[in-house]
Amino acid sequence: MNSAKAALESAVDSLEAAIGPILSRMKTLEASSQDSEAFREDRSKLAAQLDEMAAKAEEAAERARLEAEKAQAATAQLSKREQEFSNLARESEAELDRVMGVVRSVLGA
């Protein structure tokens, strides 16, 4: 009976010794699982933030493109006005030269 009791106690001690590392590993896996879940949540939040930032960047790029088009149209309009002014200045200069020629001919005559 004593030997059976000793054998049983030895078996229980061996079982407890074997269960210790298993329990330790299980706790480690549970902690990893919790870390993994936290990582997934963080990843999900970061993905949402990235999507939001990408949408804002797209909107900013579109606004910049529209502003560039407006600036280009304004520059084209300004160039057209400058050309009209140059033409008017040339025509005015030619008219003044013609008038000066008439005045010179009248004065010289």
PDB file of C-alpha atoms in Angstrom:
ATOM      1  CA  MET A   1       0.000   0.000   0.000  1.00  0.00           C
ATOM      2  CA  ASN A   2       2.819   2.348   0.888  1.00  0.00           C
ATOM      3  CA  SER A   3       4.550   1.562  -2.356  1.00  0.00           C
ATOM      4  CA  ALA A   4       1.330   2.222  -4.303  1.00  0.00           C
ATOM      5  CA  LYS A   5       0.877   5.468  -2.426  1.00  0.00           C
ATOM      6  CA  ALA A   6       4.502   6.441  -3.113  1.00  0.00           C
ATOM      7  CA  ALA A   7       4.096   5.501  -6.774  1.00  0.00           C
ATOM      8  CA  LEU A   8       0.898   7.555  -6.993  1.00  0.00           C
ATOM      9  CA  GLU A   9       2.564  10.528  -5.322  1.00  0.00           C
ATOM     10  CA  SER A  10       5.523  10.169  -7.659  1.00  0.00           C
ATOM     11  CA  ALA A  11       3.187  10.062 -10.653  1.00  0.00           C
ATOM     12  CA  VAL A  12       1.324  13.170  -9.382  1.00  0.00           C
ATOM     13  CA  ASP A  13       4.642  14.979  -8.847  1.00  0.00           C
ATOM     14  CA  SER A  14       5.755  14.031 -12.362  1.00  0.00           C
ATOM     15  CA  LEU A  15       2.413  15.169 -13.756  1.00  0.00           C
ATOM     16  CA  GLU A  16       2.661  18.510 -11.932  1.00  0.00           C
ATOM     17  CA  ALA A  17       6.216  18.941 -13.185  1.00  0.00           C
ATOM     18  CA  ALA A  18       5.058  18.229 -16.744  1.00  0.00           C
ATOM     19  CA  ILE A  19       2.019  20.492 -16.439  1.00  0.00           C
ATOM     20  CA  GLY A  20       4.122  23.467 -15.207  1.00  0.00           C
ATOM     21  CA  PRO A  21       5.824  24.169 -18.565  1.00  0.00           C
ATOM     22  CA  ILE A  22       2.550  23.531 -20.400  1.00  0.00           C
ATOM     23  CA  LEU A  23       0.742  26.077 -18.207  1.00  0.00           C
ATOM     24  CA  SER A  24       3.614  28.514 -18.676  1.00  0.00           C
ATOM     25  CA  ARG A  25       3.463  28.065 -22.454  1.00  0.00           C
ATOM     26  CA  MET A  26      -0.332  28.448 -22.372  1.00  0.00           C
ATOM     27  CA  LYS A  27       0.010  31.757 -20.490  1.00  0.00           C
ATOM     28  CA  THR A  28       2.570  32.909 -23.027  1.00  0.00           C
ATOM     29  CA  LEU A  29       0.237  31.960 -25.890  1.00  0.00           C
ATOM     30  CA  GLU A  30      -2.674  33.769 -24.221  1.00  0.00           C
ATOM     31  CA  ALA A  31      -0.530  36.884 -23.824  1.00  0.00           C
ATOM     32  CA  SER A  32       0.545  36.571 -27.462  1.00  0.00           C
ATOM     33  CA  SER A  33      -3.072  36.194 -28.483  1.00  0.00           C
ATOM     34  CA  GLN A  34      -3.992  39.362 -26.601  1.00  0.00           C
ATOM     35  CA  ASP A  35      -1.016  41.182 -28.134  1.00  0.00           C
ATOM     36  CA  SER A  36      -2.041  39.888 -31.540  1.00  0.00           C
ATOM     37  CA  GLU A  37      -5.602  41.140 -31.062  1.00  0.00           C
ATOM     38  CA  ALA A  38      -4.287  44.535 -29.934  1.00  0.00           C
ATOM     39  CA  PHE A  39      -2.021  44.556 -32.983  1.00  0.00           C
ATOM     40  CA  ARG A  40      -4.994  43.791 -35.265  1.00  0.00           C
ATOM     41  CA  GLU A  41      -6.984  46.612 -33.687  1.00  0.00           C
ATOM     42  CA  ASP A  42      -4.066  49.021 -34.049  1.00  0.00           C
ATOM     43  CA  ARG A  43      -3.561  47.899 -37.640  1.00  0.00           C
ATOM     44  CA  SER A  44      -7.240  48.465 -38.382  1.00  0.00           C
ATOM     45  CA  LYS A  45      -7.110  51.950 -36.861  1.00  0.00           C
ATOM     46  CA  LEU A  46      -3.939  52.780 -38.779  1.00  0.00           C
ATOM     47  CA  ALA A  47      -5.464  51.516 -42.025  1.00  0.00           C
ATOM     48  CA  ALA A  48      -8.500  53.756 -41.467  1.00  0.00           C
ATOM     49  CA  GLN A  49      -6.228  56.723 -40.746  1.00  0.00           C
ATOM     50  CA  LEU A  50      -4.178  55.967 -43.841  1.00  0.00           C
ATOM     51  CA  ASP A  51      -7.328  55.810 -45.970  1.00  0.00           C
ATOM     52  CA  GLU A  52      -8.475  59.131 -44.530  1.00  0.00           C
ATOM     53  CA  MET A  53      -5.094  60.735 -45.178  1.00  0.00           C
ATOM     54  CA  ALA A  54      -5.036  59.366 -48.726  1.00  0.00           C
ATOM     55  CA  ALA A  55      -8.495  60.827 -49.365  1.00  0.00           C
ATOM     56  CA  LYS A  56      -7.382  64.198 -48.008  1.00  0.00           C
ATOM     57  CA  ALA A  57      -4.249  64.067 -50.166  1.00  0.00           C
ATOM     58  CA  GLU A  58      -6.390  63.293 -53.208  1.00  0.00           C
ATOM     59  CA  GLU A  59      -8.673  66.227 -52.405  1.00  0.00           C
ATOM     60  CA  ALA A  60      -5.664  68.513 -51.960  1.00  0.00           C
ATOM     61  CA  ALA A  61      -4.189  67.332 -55.264  1.00  0.00           C
ATOM     62  CA  GLU A  62      -7.511  67.984 -57.017  1.00  0.00           C
ATOM     63  CA  ARG A  63      -7.723  71.481 -55.489  1.00  0.00           C
ATOM     64  CA  ALA A  64      -4.128  72.160 -56.553  1.00  0.00           C
ATOM     65  CA  ARG A  65      -4.907  70.972 -60.090  1.00  0.00           C
ATOM     66  CA  LEU A  66      -7.957  73.248 -60.271  1.00  0.00           C
ATOM     67  CA  GLU A  67      -5.953  76.185 -58.931  1.00  0.00           C
ATOM     68  CA  ALA A  68      -3.223  75.490 -61.495  1.00  0.00           C
ATOM     69  CA  GLU A  69      -5.843  75.464 -64.263  1.00  0.00           C
ATOM     70  CA  LYS A  70      -7.226  78.787 -62.995  1.00  0.00           C
ATOM     71  CA  ALA A  71      -3.722  80.268 -62.875  1.00  0.00           C
ATOM     72  CA  GLN A  72      -3.016  78.998 -66.381  1.00  0.00           C
ATOM     73  CA  ALA A  73      -6.277  80.517 -67.665  1.00  0.00           C
ATOM     74  CA  ALA A  74      -5.465  83.814 -65.939  1.00  0.00           C
ATOM     75  CA  THR A  75      -1.969  83.772 -67.459  1.00  0.00           C
ATOM     76  CA  ALA A  76      -3.420  83.107 -70.910  1.00  0.00           C
ATOM     77  CA  GLN A  77      -5.898  85.964 -70.451  1.00  0.00           C
ATOM     78  CA  LEU A  78      -3.077  88.257 -69.310  1.00  0.00           C
ATOM     79  CA  SER A  79      -0.962  87.276 -72.318  1.00  0.00           C
ATOM     80  CA  LYS A  80      -3.897  88.025 -74.607  1.00  0.00           C
ATOM     81  CA  ARG A  81      -4.380  91.441 -72.973  1.00  0.00           C
ATOM     82  CA  GLU A  82      -0.647  92.176 -73.244  1.00  0.00           C
ATOM     83  CA  GLN A  83      -0.771  91.328 -76.956  1.00  0.00           C
ATOM     84  CA  GLU A  84      -3.792  93.599 -77.433  1.00  0.00           C
ATOM     85  CA  PHE A  85      -1.968  96.386 -75.585  1.00  0.00           C
ATOM     86  CA  SER A  86       1.153  95.884 -77.724  1.00  0.00           C
ATOM     87  CA  ASN A  87      -0.945  96.017 -80.894  1.00  0.00           C
ATOM     88  CA  LEU A  88      -2.705  99.161 -79.696  1.00  0.00           C
ATOM     89  CA  ALA A  89       0.634 100.743 -78.780  1.00  0.00           C
ATOM     90  CA  ARG A  90       2.050  99.958 -82.256  1.00  0.00           C
ATOM     91  CA  GLU A  91      -1.068 101.316 -83.948  1.00  0.00           C
ATOM     92  CA  SER A  92      -0.943 104.452 -81.785  1.00  0.00           C
ATOM     93  CA  GLU A  93       2.739 104.946 -82.540  1.00  0.00           C
ATOM     94  CA  ALA A  94       2.098 104.528 -86.266  1.00  0.00           C
ATOM     95  CA  GLU A  95      -0.781 107.037 -86.069  1.00  0.00           C
ATOM     96  CA  LEU A  96       1.418 109.504 -84.170  1.00  0.00           C
ATOM     97  CA  ASP A  97       4.177 109.070 -86.774  1.00  0.00           C
ATOM     98  CA  ARG A  98       1.628 109.745 -89.514  1.00  0.00           C
ATOM     99  CA  VAL A  99       0.302 112.842 -87.726  1.00  0.00           C
ATOM    100  CA  MET A 100       3.846 114.083 -87.077  1.00  0.00           C
ATOM    101  CA  GLY A 101       4.626 113.602 -90.756  1.00  0.00           C
ATOM    102  CA  VAL A 102       1.568 115.667 -91.701  1.00  0.00           C
ATOM    103  CA  VAL A 103       2.507 118.386 -89.198  1.00  0.00           C
ATOM    104  CA  ARG A 104       6.100 118.459 -90.471  1.00  0.00           C
ATOM    105  CA  SER A 105       4.940 118.723 -94.032  1.00  0.00           C
ATOM    106  CA  VAL A 106       2.587 121.560 -93.128  1.00  0.00           C
ATOM    107  CA  LEU A 107       5.283 123.372 -91.139  1.00  0.00           C
ATOM    108  CA  GLY A 108       7.934 122.765 -93.761  1.00  0.00           C
ATOM    109  CA  ALA A 109       5.764 123.947 -96.568  1.00  0.00           C
TER     110      ALA A 109
END
